[in-house]
Amino acid sequence: MPPDPALLSINTATLREQWTLPQIIDGCVRHGIGGISPWRDQVAKAGLADVARRLRDSGLRVSGYCRGGMFPALDAAGLRAAHDDNRCAVDEALAIGARCLVLVVGGLPKDASGAPVSRDLGAARTMVHDGIAQLLEYSRSVRMPLAIEPLHPMYAADRACVNTLAQALDLCESLSGNDTDSLGVAVDVYHVWWDPELEAQIARAGRMQRLFAYHICDWLVPTTDLLNDRGMMGDGVVDLARIRGWMEAAGYEGQHEVEIFSHRWWRTDPDVVLSTCKSRHAEAS
Amino acid sequence: MPPDPALLSINTATLREQWTLPQIIDGCVRHGIGGISPWRDQVAKAGLADVARRLRDSGLRVSGYCRGGMFPALDAAGLRAAHDDNRCAVDEALAIGARCLVLVVGGLPKDASGAPVSRDLGAARTMVHDGIAQLLEYSRSVRMPLAIEPLHPMYAADRACVNTLAQALDLCESLSGNDTDSLGVAVDVYHVWWDPELEAQIARAGRMQRLFAYHICDWLVPTTDLLNDRGMMGDGVVDLARIRGWMEAAGYEGQHEVEIFSHRWWRTDPDVVLSTCKSRHAEAS
């Protein structure tokens, strides 16, 4: 069974080199796409109030807001700064009516130049646990769900030290117990497709009612860049239909958000990117 | 506690661009290094009998032989070809007196050009299971231990679909039950350092008596190439002393094999590479 075309959503990073956020919103509407998930830097550039109004007028569903997180820091001041920034992200997510705030939790603490200054991955994971706990007090009070996104292990040092769905779900259990609305997971196939436990952990997430978001793209062979060589659905090796089946079997009924960081697709006419996202969502997801 | 310098071993891929295998053997002896782990292509080039003789004469301990594996194939002929080739690898490992034959199990089946022709990762994993089972009948009969090396998830499609230590140990349990001598694991920090279960799974491997090999190098931030940008110990973010502590606590008493695929180190004077391996093994592992 092909997916419901109405469930397609566009993560705005996919078009960030070609269009401003207002242009991306207009493009999604023009292409008859049902959802969108904006990034903070794009919202800041366009102005939060203006973006919120445009999104309301557009009728687009906002499948998520990217992103909060980056909890680990060198010292108390750094931890506090991350928390303060994450509170702002929660407020912005509320303003644009997002389904959830996606959390990319951060890796090892860094110095001002961005270089890691610790090898203690366990300590970073503890900072992530504590940072989510603290943010959750606020996000829960204003009813903005947080979605932990496990990132591929190749980003463990510099982007996110939560690297499997099992680990993200353990955090959900530890931090929010029976409160299934406030904390869940974002399943991005790019990050988790390789995991031998993926089917079992998606089923577990479903039983826990923690499947807040589903991101799609593809893994290319060869992959020539660790960051910006993601593939369009159908161009790589991920069995997207199978993984979608696992998500559906687990009760997920939300949107299918296309998030492609790719020098190739950033060089492509953005209308072609959107029409390709639509056709590939239908044929290869 | 710094490691015992006598446990240092050099995986010959670390010097493959500068020296032939006989030169690497001589270099290790000259630098007072205790162990070596050769690759099949280098052995083939130098001649198996000659390499075996040189290794015996050198007094070097052979911490492993790289590599068997690559089990998945498109059809029965391909599976048989992989098996036949792996039997040869077992024989060569015996001839050079290796501690074990390291298995890089292979990813998705490929066509003649090396492009993946399937998205069925589960089926590839079944082919790996069955391929090891078949090879084990032979390797056990000639008493050559096989060491499954879980590879980093970024290689799941094209190099190895065994991507965590837990998964490798599950295979050991499934395939060799109480026979702890014939099938174990090679723990390479580059592939597993990120794993939130690493400490627990190393302990489990120790209880199972399956720790056959330990490979070291470092993870660089940023990593600019998925294949050939591994770091020298101390240059990256891996807490090598901590992981060695977990290995020792699990009862591992074998060698510490340095395996660095790196354009940078392949451009370096090979005597400098070896002296750096020695000093970094002492100071940063």
mmCIF file of N, CA and C in Angstrom, chain B residues 8 12 30-31 61 67 70 86 91 98 131 137 141 170 173 182 194 206 219 222 227 249 260 279 284:
data_model
loop_
_atom_site.group_PDB
_atom_site.id
_atom_site.type_symbol
_atom_site.label_atom_id
_atom_site.label_comp_id
_atom_site.label_asym_id
_atom_site.label_seq_id
_atom_site.Cartn_x
_atom_site.Cartn_y
_atom_site.Cartn_z
ATOM 1 N N LEU B 8 51.405 -4.400 22.343
ATOM 2 C CA LEU B 8 51.176 -3.655 21.102
ATOM 3 C C LEU B 8 51.332 -4.562 19.882
ATOM 4 N N THR B 12 48.623 -4.474 9.620
ATOM 5 C CA THR B 12 49.483 -4.033 8.518
ATOM 6 C C THR B 12 48.800 -3.059 7.553
ATOM 7 N N ARG B 30 62.335 -4.197 14.223
ATOM 8 C CA ARG B 30 63.307 -3.135 14.470
ATOM 9 C C ARG B 30 62.826 -2.189 15.575
ATOM 10 N N HIS B 31 61.500 -1.970 15.612
ATOM 11 C CA HIS B 31 60.944 -1.065 16.626
ATOM 12 C C HIS B 31 60.592 -1.785 17.925
ATOM 13 N N ARG B 61 54.076 -12.131 17.521
ATOM 14 C CA ARG B 61 52.809 -12.838 17.686
ATOM 15 C C ARG B 61 51.818 -12.299 16.657
ATOM 16 N N ARG B 67 41.260 -10.560 6.053
ATOM 17 C CA ARG B 67 40.056 -10.876 6.741
ATOM 18 C C ARG B 67 39.243 -11.840 5.923
ATOM 19 N N MET B 70 32.385 -11.273 4.116
ATOM 20 C CA MET B 70 31.698 -10.885 2.888
ATOM 21 C C MET B 70 30.768 -12.009 2.403
ATOM 22 N N ASN B 86 36.569 -18.043 1.785
ATOM 23 C CA ASN B 86 36.754 -18.004 3.234
ATOM 24 C C ASN B 86 37.502 -19.241 3.752
ATOM 25 N N ASP B 91 42.755 -21.342 5.879
ATOM 26 C CA ASP B 91 44.016 -22.067 5.670
ATOM 27 C C ASP B 91 45.215 -21.132 5.787
ATOM 28 N N ALA B 98 47.977 -17.379 12.993
ATOM 29 C CA ALA B 98 47.180 -16.262 13.527
ATOM 30 C C ALA B 98 46.330 -16.710 14.714
ATOM 31 N N GLY B 131 26.228 -18.174 6.532
ATOM 32 C CA GLY B 131 27.596 -18.271 6.017
ATOM 33 C C GLY B 131 28.593 -18.585 7.119
ATOM 34 N N GLU B 137 31.974 -24.998 10.340
ATOM 35 C CA GLU B 137 32.181 -26.449 10.260
ATOM 36 C C GLU B 137 33.628 -26.747 9.874
ATOM 37 N N SER B 141 37.073 -27.593 12.490
ATOM 38 C CA SER B 141 37.770 -28.870 12.262
ATOM 39 C C SER B 141 39.278 -28.680 12.191
ATOM 40 N N ASP B 170 25.209 -12.217 19.931
ATOM 41 C CA ASP B 170 24.026 -13.044 19.676
ATOM 42 C C ASP B 170 24.347 -14.117 18.637
ATOM 43 N N GLU B 173 26.345 -16.872 20.280
ATOM 44 C CA GLU B 173 25.484 -17.755 21.081
ATOM 45 C C GLU B 173 24.687 -18.687 20.184
ATOM 46 N N SER B 182 35.843 -21.574 19.190
ATOM 47 C CA SER B 182 35.803 -21.520 17.728
ATOM 48 C C SER B 182 35.255 -20.213 17.173
ATOM 49 N N TRP B 194 30.943 4.430 20.357
ATOM 50 C CA TRP B 194 29.741 5.240 20.554
ATOM 51 C C TRP B 194 28.624 4.474 21.270
ATOM 52 N N GLY B 206 33.074 -11.094 27.849
ATOM 53 C CA GLY B 206 34.040 -11.702 28.762
ATOM 54 C C GLY B 206 33.457 -12.932 29.452
ATOM 55 N N TRP B 219 38.728 8.237 16.945
ATOM 56 C CA TRP B 219 37.695 8.878 16.111
ATOM 57 C C TRP B 219 37.971 10.386 16.102
ATOM 58 N N PRO B 222 36.559 17.019 13.143
ATOM 59 C CA PRO B 222 35.621 16.309 12.282
ATOM 60 C C PRO B 222 36.281 15.110 11.599
ATOM 61 N N LEU B 227 35.903 6.352 5.143
ATOM 62 C CA LEU B 227 36.762 5.167 5.160
ATOM 63 C C LEU B 227 38.153 5.419 5.723
ATOM 64 N N ALA B 249 38.854 -5.758 32.581
ATOM 65 C CA ALA B 249 37.925 -6.230 33.617
ATOM 66 C C ALA B 249 37.152 -7.459 33.140
ATOM 67 N N ILE B 260 44.866 1.632 11.574
ATOM 68 C CA ILE B 260 44.536 3.004 11.182
ATOM 69 C C ILE B 260 44.498 3.112 9.665
ATOM 70 N N SER B 279 54.560 5.164 21.098
ATOM 71 C CA SER B 279 54.432 6.170 22.156
ATOM 72 C C SER B 279 52.965 6.421 22.505
ATOM 73 N N ALA B 284 48.386 7.070 25.498
ATOM 74 C CA ALA B 284 47.004 7.490 25.199
ATOM 75 C C ALA B 284 46.071 6.310 24.936
#
